[in-house]
Amino acid sequence: MKMSQPQQSAPSRRELANAIRALSMDAVQKANSGHPGMPMGMADIAEVLWNDYLQHNPANPKWFNRDRFVLSNGHGSMLIYSLLHLTGYDLGIEDLKQFRQLHSRTPGHPEYGYTPGVETTTGPLGQGLANAVGMALAERELAAQFNRDGHEIVDHHTYVFLGDGCLMEGVSHEACALAGTWGLGKLIAFYDDNGISIDGNVEGWFTDDTPMRFEAYGWHVVRGVDGHDPQAVDRAIAEARSVTDRPSLICCKTVIGFGSPNMCGTHDVHGQALGEKEVAAAREYLGWTHPPFVVPDEIYAAWNAREKGAQLEEAWNAKLAAYRKAHPELAAEFERRIAGRLPENWEATAGALIDKLAAEGKDMATRKASQAAIEGLAPALPELFGGSADLTGSNNTNWSGSRTFGRDNPGGNYIHYGVREFGMTAIMNGIALHGGFIPYGGTFLVFSDYARNAVRMAALMKVRNLLVYTHDSIGLGEDGPTHQPIEHVASLRMIPNMHVWRPCDTVESAVAWKTAIERADGPSCLIFTRQTTPFQKRGAGVIGNIRRGGYVLSDCEGKPRAILIATGSEVGVAMGAARILADKGIPVRVVSMPCCEIFDAQDESYRESVLPRDVAARVAVEAGVSGFWQKYVCPTGRVVGIDRFGESAPGGALMKEFGFTAEHVADVVGEIL
């Protein structure tokens, strides 16, 4: 008689969550660096969300209709690495063993582009939450534009984990207030209410009534959820998903470092390895008897989401096929948009605009030239998604086809962000990461400081985000030094992978917009004047060189004795100085340098053709700090800049006061020669 094998019971939910805890403890311990407390505390919440609700396909992390999962409290990165590994993403156990090591796929904080399944780079607290607002906004907007009766091809949630630190950061107020105003019903946030931050118990510095705060924003709030009770978490998620007209905050009471018998509930477990003795004690407490980095097959099998994910994607592909049949033109446009391809008529549209502006030859403020560029390009680019931080009339970021996005009018293409520069920029990062849109947003250049870390994150993640900054120098005038940027252009140029455009007229402004839109591997700053700037006449061949970042705008016969390098409104000053010097018999070349980063990336022969080494008499002219330009003017050159704060006076008077006149620049050249 053949005996049957005993049936092995399926792993319990706690055992599945303990796999996260064990991997997190082990990786942090091996690296002797990291944050085990949050992964151990949020493991039970993550287990319910990822196994019962999250719509994703580990075999295709870029499947478009996946739910987005954002770990805003990114210091707890081993939580998401454990989840990705367990559910079947291309992230092996050896990757987990290399946690926080050089060139590993498991860096200290989650980084977009390094690890399959990581939707955004997080770590600077609060920004992941703001990114998630942008993702949920993009989902709602794209659904409004493309979904049709019986064909909901855009239909996914955005889930975000966050902690006390995220809610202390001001950007959380900016972004979450907007999320409530917009009624983003597919945004669900999980608040890890463990009462601990690096310095200890937060009750000494964080006593906000968080549920009431979010209810005041217009969110649906699920209070008092036991974050270690899977059934309670399941009920909370189901309730949140049932509320479709508001975003939801699920407030989960947890114990940081759950499972560590001697360190849980304290700040000691927040940001350091537990130590071998405590790891062993935690294993015993949790009943986890397996060696480091060993997960039993039955637990892997229970976590594996590849089959389920393939079925989800296959079902969506069938929906998309039906959509193509019912709405072929819409389907083609949708697929172009989510692939990030520009329209077929893009080059023709942009070329025609530049030719038109060149033929018109109008003098105008470059902020108005920027608006003219948007007006000419946007009709061919429905994915362009604009906005401003309460400065639309000053930034000129709207155009005749602008339609305001809002709770009651989804399908718009323009966002009034209110006075929220940081929140705006972080939300734009989320829009760009989601796909289907090219976001742009405006404020005064001096207020780029408020948004600085989100600007940096855009560059770090290499996302296409267009940052429009107007009122770019002392030339803005009477508002005075509080509003007059001095160091800002140079500081933005210091951010790696950032393109900073400061065009001088209508044509350069249009080329800047065109080039920034075409750039798929990083953000661009588009910097514009309040004051009128003169149009510069160019031949067709010269216009083609604008896209190279720096070019010869005006040349002399034979070899120049001096070269003037300028950007923005100061190009007109340099041209005036060149005319004065020419009248004195001094041959001068004028180089316009609207984007130094692109110019520096050109081949050596081109750079030498623009700035030949044998012309040592060089003067750079820009109404900002002078230090940046030293690399272009050589030891014998000079910089006409400003290294102090401005004054309150009419812009023209200030430009004269600080030496930004043709006469003064010509005198400086004369002093060098």
XYZ file of C-alpha atoms in Angstrom, residues 80-519:
440
model
C 11.323 47.431 -1.673
C 14.416 45.387 -2.607
C 13.032 42.442 -0.618
C 9.614 42.827 -2.260
C 11.081 42.986 -5.751
C 13.275 39.972 -5.119
C 10.532 37.865 -3.547
C 7.884 38.615 -6.173
C 10.117 37.653 -9.084
C 11.756 40.769 -10.496
C 15.214 40.536 -12.011
C 16.844 41.154 -8.655
C 18.660 38.108 -7.339
C 19.838 37.167 -3.895
C 23.378 38.163 -4.873
C 22.062 41.667 -5.562
C 20.672 41.796 -2.036
C 24.018 40.658 -0.670
C 25.605 43.643 -2.427
C 23.331 46.130 -0.653
C 24.970 49.572 -0.469
C 28.108 48.426 -2.280
C 29.830 50.108 -5.215
C 27.977 49.697 -8.541
C 25.380 47.394 -7.005
C 21.745 47.289 -8.122
C 20.683 47.819 -4.512
C 21.989 51.284 -3.577
C 21.442 52.790 -0.149
C 18.313 54.621 -1.259
C 16.110 53.434 -4.151
C 17.333 54.931 -7.418
C 15.284 55.122 -10.589
C 17.082 53.342 -13.424
C 19.269 51.182 -11.185
C 16.788 48.610 -9.973
C 13.917 47.098 -11.993
C 10.627 47.990 -10.346
C 11.830 51.168 -8.624
C 9.531 53.910 -9.904
C 11.361 56.950 -8.541
C 14.470 57.898 -6.615
C 13.589 58.536 -2.986
C 15.426 59.424 0.180
C 14.991 63.188 0.547
C 11.880 62.833 2.662
C 8.513 63.976 1.379
C 9.512 64.047 -2.271
C 8.413 60.492 -3.006
C 4.976 61.438 -1.713
C 4.948 64.475 -4.024
C 6.147 62.308 -6.932
C 3.244 59.963 -6.204
C 0.816 62.893 -6.433
C 2.270 63.627 -9.878
C 1.889 60.004 -10.942
C -1.733 59.882 -9.787
C -2.396 63.183 -11.550
C -0.889 61.833 -14.776
C -3.028 58.678 -14.535
C -6.200 60.686 -14.095
C -5.324 63.120 -16.880
C -4.336 60.392 -19.329
C -7.516 58.454 -18.529
C -9.603 61.555 -19.220
C -7.899 62.056 -22.565
C -7.958 58.475 -23.843
C -10.493 56.276 -22.045
C -13.783 55.737 -23.838
C -16.963 53.927 -22.874
C -16.158 50.243 -22.556
C -12.439 50.880 -23.124
C -10.663 51.846 -19.892
C -7.089 51.351 -21.018
C -5.696 53.719 -18.361
C -6.785 52.337 -15.011
C -4.245 51.949 -12.228
C -3.551 53.095 -8.678
C -0.620 54.862 -7.100
C 0.386 53.563 -3.679
C 2.914 55.329 -1.486
C 4.553 54.410 1.824
C 5.618 57.329 4.012
C 6.749 58.067 7.526
C 6.770 60.820 10.129
C 9.724 62.489 8.437
C 7.898 62.764 5.116
C 5.017 64.511 6.862
C 7.314 66.940 8.670
C 8.810 68.118 5.377
C 7.015 71.140 3.954
C 6.780 69.622 0.489
C 4.249 67.136 1.870
C 1.921 70.021 2.739
C 2.289 71.555 -0.731
C 1.683 68.340 -2.656
C -0.996 66.796 -0.459
C -3.096 69.949 -0.397
C -3.152 69.838 -4.195
C -3.955 66.113 -4.245
C -7.026 66.787 -2.118
C -8.051 69.787 -4.214
C -7.780 67.684 -7.359
C -9.665 64.720 -5.878
C -7.104 62.098 -6.898
C -9.115 59.054 -5.887
C -6.569 56.493 -7.109
C -3.847 57.771 -4.790
C -3.548 55.741 -1.582
C -0.902 56.587 1.022
C 0.180 54.445 3.972
C 1.414 56.445 6.958
C 3.877 54.467 9.067
C 2.921 55.980 12.403
C 5.651 54.519 14.595
C 6.444 57.689 16.572
C 10.190 57.451 15.945
C 12.681 59.478 13.926
C 16.470 59.627 14.077
C 16.535 61.794 17.196
C 14.090 59.596 19.104
C 10.407 59.843 20.047
C 8.811 62.421 17.756
C 6.337 63.665 20.367
C 8.878 66.359 21.250
C 8.802 67.875 17.761
C 5.867 66.390 15.844
C 2.503 66.651 17.553
C 0.352 67.395 14.486
C -3.064 65.788 14.349
C -2.212 64.114 11.055
C -5.658 62.589 10.340
C -7.350 65.955 10.831
C -4.701 67.656 8.727
C -5.400 65.344 5.792
C -9.144 65.571 6.231
C -8.718 69.345 6.006
C -6.911 68.825 2.690
C -9.955 66.920 1.432
C -8.520 63.404 1.815
C -10.357 60.293 2.944
C -8.634 59.079 6.127
C -8.653 55.600 7.614
C -7.611 56.022 11.231
C -6.040 53.750 13.808
C -5.133 50.730 11.670
C -2.999 48.092 13.381
C -0.134 47.809 10.900
C 0.735 44.338 12.181
C -2.755 42.902 11.686
C -3.127 41.749 8.071
C -6.908 41.627 8.300
C -7.060 45.225 9.539
C -4.708 46.326 6.763
C -6.803 44.460 4.182
C -10.005 46.150 5.376
C -8.320 49.555 5.268
C -7.092 49.083 1.699
C -10.496 47.867 0.557
C -12.135 50.908 2.143
C -9.614 53.281 0.570
C -10.121 51.761 -2.882
C -13.885 52.164 -2.536
C -13.521 55.944 -2.176
C -12.934 57.200 -5.702
C -13.452 60.951 -5.384
C -10.641 61.658 -2.894
C -7.139 60.407 -2.177
C -6.860 58.207 0.902
C -4.465 58.171 3.852
C -4.277 54.927 5.807
C -2.828 55.634 9.256
C -1.006 52.503 10.388
C 0.214 52.135 13.941
C 3.414 50.085 13.812
C 6.411 49.204 15.924
C 9.665 50.226 14.286
C 12.001 47.259 14.073
C 9.182 44.775 14.776
C 10.764 41.440 15.670
C 13.905 42.824 17.263
C 13.245 41.965 20.917
C 15.683 44.439 22.461
C 15.673 47.337 19.996
C 12.160 47.518 18.538
C 10.232 50.689 19.258
C 13.401 52.768 19.702
C 15.447 55.036 17.471
C 18.362 52.604 17.874
C 16.816 50.376 15.197
C 16.197 53.224 12.765
C 19.510 53.651 10.981
C 22.095 51.068 11.926
C 22.738 47.347 11.715
C 21.214 45.391 14.575
C 24.410 43.504 15.341
C 24.892 39.745 15.111
C 23.498 39.010 18.581
C 20.323 41.007 18.005
C 19.827 39.522 14.534
C 20.010 36.069 16.128
C 17.586 37.151 18.847
C 15.185 38.506 16.241
C 15.333 35.253 14.301
C 14.407 33.372 17.423
C 11.609 35.806 18.297
C 10.130 35.599 14.785
C 10.586 31.851 14.501
C 12.738 32.331 11.406
C 15.132 29.390 11.550
C 16.817 29.800 8.174
C 20.418 30.972 7.626
C 21.170 34.497 6.354
C 19.832 35.184 2.843
C 18.031 31.826 2.686
C 14.316 31.826 1.911
C 12.455 28.478 1.746
C 11.022 27.436 -1.608
C 7.453 27.414 -0.325
C 7.775 31.058 0.726
C 9.265 32.017 -2.633
C 6.381 30.204 -4.322
C 3.790 32.047 -2.243
C 5.373 35.410 -3.053
C 6.031 34.824 -6.764
C 3.880 37.179 -8.820
C 5.153 36.407 -12.308
C 2.255 34.195 -13.393
C -0.366 36.553 -12.007
C 1.458 39.532 -13.505
C 1.638 37.917 -16.935
C -2.115 37.291 -16.802
C -2.784 40.913 -15.835
C -0.677 42.240 -18.680
C -2.175 39.764 -21.150
C -5.683 40.872 -20.184
C -4.686 44.514 -20.633
C -3.113 43.782 -24.008
C -6.442 42.289 -25.075
C -8.172 45.489 -23.931
C -5.670 47.534 -25.896
C -6.267 45.414 -29.007
C -10.012 45.999 -28.717
C -9.342 49.712 -28.216
C -7.193 49.797 -31.363
C -10.053 48.247 -33.308
C -12.687 50.598 -31.921
C -10.592 53.789 -31.861
C -7.591 53.321 -34.167
C -6.473 56.949 -34.272
C -6.743 57.406 -30.519
C -4.902 54.133 -29.961
C -2.036 55.179 -32.232
C -1.748 58.490 -30.403
C -1.904 56.772 -27.005
C 0.855 54.344 -27.916
C 3.007 57.162 -29.291
C 2.557 59.107 -26.081
C 3.394 56.293 -23.690
C 6.409 55.361 -25.819
C 7.705 58.911 -25.473
C 7.980 59.493 -29.228
C 7.489 62.993 -30.607
C 4.850 63.484 -33.334
C 5.802 62.895 -36.952
C 5.216 66.553 -37.774
C 7.412 67.759 -34.916
C 10.468 68.789 -36.931
C 8.367 70.572 -39.520
C 6.363 72.415 -36.855
C 9.414 73.521 -34.889
C 11.321 74.486 -38.033
C 8.438 76.578 -39.316
C 8.173 78.384 -35.973
C 11.873 79.251 -35.908
C 11.750 80.479 -39.516
C 8.696 82.608 -38.714
C 10.320 84.214 -35.676
C 13.515 84.841 -37.610
C 11.557 86.539 -40.408
C 9.540 88.694 -37.993
C 12.658 89.896 -36.172
C 10.794 91.362 -33.203
C 12.352 92.856 -30.098
C 10.662 91.505 -26.959
C 11.288 90.203 -23.475
C 12.403 86.604 -23.694
C 9.589 85.592 -21.313
C 7.237 86.751 -24.068
C 9.424 85.032 -26.655
C 9.037 81.874 -24.579
C 5.266 82.228 -24.706
C 5.467 82.674 -28.475
C 7.471 79.435 -28.646
C 4.869 77.573 -26.583
C 2.118 78.998 -28.779
C 3.861 77.689 -31.880
C 4.874 74.267 -30.548
C 2.048 73.194 -28.232
C -0.615 72.569 -30.899
C 1.612 69.831 -32.339
C 2.471 68.430 -28.903
C -0.630 67.399 -26.927
C 1.544 65.765 -24.263
C 2.875 69.176 -23.195
C 1.495 69.689 -19.666
C 2.169 73.174 -18.354
C 1.697 75.216 -15.244
C 2.994 77.915 -12.948
C 3.419 78.529 -9.233
C 0.852 81.361 -9.121
C 2.784 83.457 -11.654
C 1.104 82.577 -14.942
C 0.760 86.199 -16.058
C 4.389 86.920 -15.208
C 5.980 83.681 -16.392
C 3.870 83.690 -19.593
C 3.579 79.913 -19.378
C 0.030 79.774 -20.731
C -1.050 79.932 -24.366
C -4.271 80.289 -26.350
C -4.994 76.548 -26.100
C -4.466 76.297 -22.336
C -7.255 74.492 -20.479
C -7.028 74.429 -16.690
C -6.864 70.989 -15.085
C -8.997 70.486 -11.978
C -11.273 68.156 -10.062
C -14.233 69.023 -12.247
C -12.387 69.439 -15.519
C -9.988 66.535 -16.070
C -8.479 66.494 -19.499
C -6.963 69.953 -19.153
C -3.394 70.779 -20.073
C -2.518 73.544 -17.629
C -2.063 73.433 -13.840
C -2.376 76.313 -11.413
C -0.046 75.034 -8.696
C -0.467 77.997 -6.373
C 2.523 79.337 -4.438
C 4.195 75.939 -4.191
C 7.501 75.916 -6.080
C 8.905 72.811 -4.364
C 5.675 70.859 -4.581
C 5.207 71.864 -8.218
C 8.646 70.644 -9.244
C 8.375 67.349 -7.354
C 4.897 66.746 -8.806
C 6.287 67.464 -12.279
C 8.963 64.830 -11.644
C 6.173 62.360 -10.889
C 4.307 63.314 -14.068
C 7.452 62.779 -16.130
C 8.155 59.427 -14.462
C 4.620 58.190 -15.054
C 4.854 58.755 -18.792
C 2.536 60.123 -21.434
C 3.366 63.767 -20.727
C 6.156 66.325 -20.968
C 5.675 68.621 -17.959
C 6.780 72.223 -17.689
C 6.246 74.700 -14.894
C 7.213 78.276 -14.176
C 8.263 80.581 -11.370
C 10.686 83.447 -10.863
C 14.322 82.389 -11.151
C 15.098 83.569 -7.629
C 12.511 81.107 -6.286
C 14.228 78.138 -7.893
C 15.894 78.007 -4.472
C 12.615 76.843 -2.965
C 12.481 73.987 -5.482
C 16.195 73.221 -5.492
C 16.176 69.644 -4.213
C 13.428 68.552 -6.607
C 15.369 70.214 -9.441
C 18.398 68.184 -8.393
C 16.332 65.007 -8.249
C 15.112 65.583 -11.808
C 18.738 65.707 -12.948
C 19.688 62.671 -10.850
C 16.845 60.632 -12.347
C 17.436 61.954 -15.893
C 13.766 62.774 -16.423
C 12.426 65.162 -19.060
C 11.211 68.048 -16.929
C 11.144 71.604 -18.305
C 11.786 74.226 -15.633
C 10.771 77.718 -16.760
C 12.382 80.556 -14.781
C 11.676 84.192 -15.604
C 12.794 87.572 -14.194
C 16.348 86.388 -14.516
C 18.584 89.213 -13.241
C 18.861 92.699 -11.759
C 17.183 93.724 -14.999
C 13.797 92.915 -13.463
C 14.132 96.211 -11.614
C 12.089 97.703 -8.808
C 11.250 94.527 -6.868
C 14.782 94.765 -5.559
C 17.407 92.322 -4.290
C 14.898 89.912 -2.723
C 13.692 89.115 -6.225
C 16.843 89.712 -8.254
C 18.740 86.463 -8.886
C 22.517 86.826 -8.777
C 23.967 83.380 -8.104
C 21.114 81.272 -9.441
C 22.071 80.680 -13.069
C 25.592 79.623 -12.074
C 24.310 77.358 -9.310
C 21.877 75.625 -11.660
C 24.727 75.069 -14.126
C 26.616 73.266 -11.362
C 23.998 70.490 -11.174
C 25.259 67.465 -13.137
C 23.099 66.452 -16.108
C 21.238 69.762 -16.114
C 20.945 71.835 -19.296
C 20.580 75.534 -18.526
C 19.358 77.731 -21.387
C 19.524 81.520 -21.193
C 18.466 82.697 -24.661
C 18.900 86.242 -25.962
C 15.922 86.695 -28.301
C 12.913 85.089 -29.965
C 14.875 82.677 -32.128
C 17.156 81.417 -29.376
C 14.100 81.034 -27.113
C 12.353 78.824 -29.678
C 15.490 76.733 -30.211
C 15.836 76.360 -26.432
C 12.258 75.074 -26.150
C 12.693 72.732 -29.107
C 15.946 71.274 -27.796
C 14.645 70.872 -24.252
C 11.539 69.050 -25.502
C 13.664 66.731 -27.637
C 15.967 65.902 -24.743
